[in-house]
Amino acid sequence: MDGYKEGEFTLAEKIEIPSGLINAIIAGYQIALNKTLGAGAAAMTQLLIKDIGDFLEDMLEEIGFEVHEISDLKQDIPKAFKMLGISDDVEVEIPSNGANSGDKYIIKIKDSIFKPVARLLAKKGIKFTLSPESFLAAAIVRKAIRKTRPDAQVRIKVHPQKDPDDPLVIEVIVR
């Protein structure tokens, strides 16, 4: 890998890895986290949002998704998922909460490449707190919100799927 420093990686690399292998790795980490922390696994995920969000922001800009130009989350979140090859079918709902409109985002992902992980974990009764989709969604929302509210806190919640064919639903809450 010419041109890269040891321990450095970017989204610009064009190395293909079978999605099944990536899904197995993600599932393994989630299972290990759940066995180690139990109910605390969800809290650990919330702690990671800032670090992972900053990291994702830098990597997305390397491949041409200008995070600083986010203007319409209903369009920009699906665009990012499509650009990264994660999903071609993403919907974003912004419930109207009166004065608090824009404090909650519901993201529905219908065809994610990570759907097999959600299915496997659901069968094992494990919450999918390390969802790559949720980290990406949270990073984009967080970046957009920080333009007007620099101290805003972003939390994510991945709703358990009742049926494997249901969309993955991620709730992003801004406080």
GROMACS .gro file of C-alpha atoms in nm:
model
  175
    1MET     CA    1   0.000   0.000   0.000
    2ASP     CA    2   0.224   0.274  -0.126
    3GLY     CA    3   0.158   0.627  -0.001
    4TYR     CA    4   0.005   0.528   0.334
    5LYS     CA    5   0.162   0.559   0.674
    6GLU     CA    6   0.154   0.260   0.905
    7GLY     CA    7  -0.173   0.250   1.099
    8GLU     CA    8  -0.349   0.491   0.860
    9PHE     CA    9  -0.649   0.403   0.650
   10THR     CA   10  -0.899   0.598   0.445
   11LEU     CA   11  -1.225   0.548   0.260
   12ALA     CA   12  -1.038   0.634  -0.059
   13GLU     CA   13  -0.876   0.289  -0.062
   14LYS     CA   14  -1.031   0.064  -0.324
   15ILE     CA   15  -0.985  -0.272  -0.158
   16GLU     CA   16  -1.287  -0.498  -0.179
   17ILE     CA   17  -1.375  -0.725   0.111
   18PRO     CA   18  -1.673  -0.960   0.096
   19SER     CA   19  -1.966  -0.808   0.284
   20GLY     CA   20  -2.022  -1.141   0.464
   21LEU     CA   21  -1.678  -1.111   0.624
   22ILE     CA   22  -1.742  -0.751   0.730
   23ASN     CA   23  -2.081  -0.853   0.872
   24ALA     CA   24  -1.921  -1.138   1.068
   25ILE     CA   25  -1.662  -0.900   1.215
   26ILE     CA   26  -1.927  -0.644   1.315
   27ALA     CA   27  -2.146  -0.918   1.467
   28GLY     CA   28  -1.845  -1.053   1.657
   29TYR     CA   29  -1.767  -0.713   1.806
   30GLN     CA   30  -2.132  -0.661   1.901
   31ILE     CA   31  -2.157  -1.003   2.066
   32ALA     CA   32  -1.831  -0.946   2.255
   33LEU     CA   33  -1.942  -0.599   2.367
   34ASN     CA   34  -2.278  -0.735   2.481
   35LYS     CA   35  -2.117  -1.024   2.674
   36THR     CA   36  -1.866  -0.789   2.836
   37LEU     CA   37  -2.088  -0.493   2.920
   38GLY     CA   38  -2.440  -0.638   2.912
   39ALA     CA   39  -2.691  -0.354   2.934
   40GLY     CA   40  -2.399  -0.108   2.939
   41ALA     CA   41  -2.326  -0.184   2.573
   42ALA     CA   42  -2.577   0.082   2.464
   43ALA     CA   43  -2.412   0.342   2.687
   44MET     CA   44  -2.072   0.256   2.539
   45THR     CA   45  -2.211   0.319   2.193
   46GLN     CA   46  -2.329   0.667   2.293
   47LEU     CA   47  -1.977   0.747   2.416
   48LEU     CA   48  -1.834   0.649   2.077
   49ILE     CA   49  -2.057   0.879   1.871
   50LYS     CA   50  -1.833   1.185   1.901
   51ASP     CA   51  -1.508   1.007   1.822
   52ILE     CA   52  -1.650   0.799   1.542
   53GLY     CA   53  -1.842   1.099   1.407
   54ASP     CA   54  -1.529   1.312   1.380
   55PHE     CA   55  -1.342   1.023   1.220
   56LEU     CA   56  -1.622   0.952   0.968
   57GLU     CA   57  -1.650   1.319   0.882
   58ASP     CA   58  -1.284   1.334   0.778
   59MET     CA   59  -1.306   1.009   0.582
   60LEU     CA   60  -1.625   1.109   0.397
   61GLU     CA   61  -1.467   1.431   0.279
   62GLU     CA   62  -1.174   1.231   0.137
   63ILE     CA   63  -1.408   1.057  -0.105
   64GLY     CA   64  -1.595   1.370  -0.210
   65PHE     CA   65  -1.891   1.382   0.028
   66GLU     CA   66  -1.853   1.733   0.157
   67VAL     CA   67  -1.986   1.706   0.510
   68HIS     CA   68  -1.950   2.080   0.564
   69GLU     CA   69  -2.196   2.140   0.278
   70ILE     CA   70  -2.482   1.945   0.437
   71SER     CA   71  -2.796   2.149   0.396
   72ASP     CA   72  -3.091   1.910   0.368
   73LEU     CA   73  -3.072   1.603   0.589
   74LYS     CA   74  -3.368   1.439   0.412
   75GLN     CA   75  -3.155   1.432   0.095
   76ASP     CA   76  -2.801   1.426   0.230
   77ILE     CA   77  -2.834   1.119   0.453
   78PRO     CA   78  -2.969   0.896   0.172
   79LYS     CA   79  -2.701   1.041  -0.060
   80ALA     CA   80  -2.422   0.939   0.182
   81PHE     CA   81  -2.560   0.586   0.224
   82LYS     CA   82  -2.585   0.543  -0.153
   83MET     CA   83  -2.240   0.691  -0.218
   84LEU     CA   84  -2.084   0.447   0.028
   85GLY     CA   85  -2.272   0.149  -0.117
   86ILE     CA   86  -2.448   0.079   0.213
   87SER     CA   87  -2.805   0.126   0.093
   88ASP     CA   88  -2.999   0.256  -0.204
   89ASP     CA   89  -3.326   0.283  -0.011
   90VAL     CA   90  -3.310   0.522   0.284
   91GLU     CA   91  -3.588   0.750   0.409
   92VAL     CA   92  -3.547   1.032   0.659
   93GLU     CA   93  -3.841   1.164   0.859
   94ILE     CA   94  -3.819   1.478   1.069
   95PRO     CA   95  -4.119   1.469   1.301
   96SER     CA   96  -4.277   1.805   1.366
   97ASN     CA   97  -4.237   1.877   1.736
   98GLY     CA   98  -4.356   2.236   1.738
   99ALA     CA   99  -4.076   2.454   1.875
  100ASN     CA  100  -3.844   2.152   1.891
  101SER     CA  101  -3.875   2.058   1.523
  102GLY     CA  102  -3.542   1.921   1.404
  103ASP     CA  103  -3.452   1.765   1.738
  104LYS     CA  104  -3.542   1.415   1.621
  105TYR     CA  105  -3.468   1.231   1.299
  106ILE     CA  106  -3.610   0.891   1.208
  107ILE     CA  107  -3.400   0.712   0.948
  108LYS     CA  108  -3.539   0.402   0.780
  109ILE     CA  109  -3.292   0.184   0.594
  110LYS     CA  110  -3.458  -0.081   0.383
  111ASP     CA  111  -3.176  -0.263   0.208
  112SER     CA  112  -2.851  -0.219   0.402
  113ILE     CA  113  -2.553  -0.442   0.334
  114PHE     CA  114  -2.537  -0.483   0.712
  115LYS     CA  115  -2.890  -0.625   0.741
  116PRO     CA  116  -2.758  -0.980   0.798
  117VAL     CA  117  -2.591  -0.860   1.120
  118ALA     CA  118  -2.918  -0.716   1.249
  119ARG     CA  119  -3.095  -1.045   1.166
  120LEU     CA  120  -2.832  -1.258   1.341
  121LEU     CA  121  -2.825  -1.043   1.653
  122ALA     CA  122  -3.205  -1.031   1.672
  123LYS     CA  123  -3.213  -1.412   1.668
  124LYS     CA  124  -2.967  -1.412   1.958
  125GLY     CA  125  -3.165  -1.147   2.148
  126ILE     CA  126  -2.881  -0.894   2.126
  127LYS     CA  127  -2.942  -0.524   2.060
  128PHE     CA  128  -2.748  -0.397   1.758
  129THR     CA  129  -2.589  -0.093   1.924
  130LEU     CA  130  -2.277  -0.090   1.701
  131SER     CA  131  -2.477  -0.049   1.380
  132PRO     CA  132  -2.250   0.110   1.117
  133GLU     CA  133  -2.559   0.272   0.971
  134SER     CA  134  -2.637   0.444   1.299
  135PHE     CA  135  -2.286   0.585   1.335
  136LEU     CA  136  -2.297   0.724   0.982
  137ALA     CA  137  -2.642   0.877   1.034
  138ALA     CA  138  -2.540   1.026   1.369
  139ALA     CA  139  -2.221   1.173   1.220
  140ILE     CA  140  -2.412   1.347   0.942
  141VAL     CA  141  -2.685   1.482   1.172
  142ARG     CA  142  -2.427   1.591   1.429
  143LYS     CA  143  -2.226   1.781   1.168
  144ALA     CA  144  -2.535   1.958   1.034
  145ILE     CA  145  -2.662   2.050   1.382
  146ARG     CA  146  -2.323   2.179   1.500
  147LYS     CA  147  -2.343   2.459   1.243
  148THR     CA  148  -2.611   2.630   1.452
  149ARG     CA  149  -2.578   2.455   1.789
  150PRO     CA  150  -2.210   2.377   1.855
  151ASP     CA  151  -2.276   2.227   2.198
  152ALA     CA  152  -2.561   1.998   2.088
  153GLN     CA  153  -2.548   1.637   2.207
  154VAL     CA  154  -2.649   1.365   1.961
  155ARG     CA  155  -2.783   1.027   2.076
  156ILE     CA  156  -2.874   0.729   1.862
  157LYS     CA  157  -3.119   0.450   1.916
  158VAL     CA  158  -3.147   0.152   1.686
  159HIS     CA  159  -3.496   0.005   1.703
  160PRO     CA  160  -3.509  -0.375   1.715
  161GLN     CA  161  -3.649  -0.530   1.400
  162LYS     CA  162  -3.960  -0.739   1.453
  163ASP     CA  163  -3.920  -0.905   1.116
  164PRO     CA  164  -3.601  -0.947   0.907
  165ASP     CA  165  -3.775  -0.784   0.612
  166ASP     CA  166  -3.861  -0.469   0.811
  167PRO     CA  167  -3.639  -0.166   0.757
  168LEU     CA  168  -3.371  -0.087   1.012
  169VAL     CA  169  -3.502   0.214   1.202
  170ILE     CA  170  -3.254   0.452   1.362
  171GLU     CA  171  -3.366   0.739   1.579
  172VAL     CA  172  -3.123   1.028   1.609
  173ILE     CA  173  -3.204   1.265   1.895
  174VAL     CA  174  -3.043   1.605   1.939
  175ARG     CA  175  -3.036   1.775   2.279
   0.00000   0.00000   0.00000
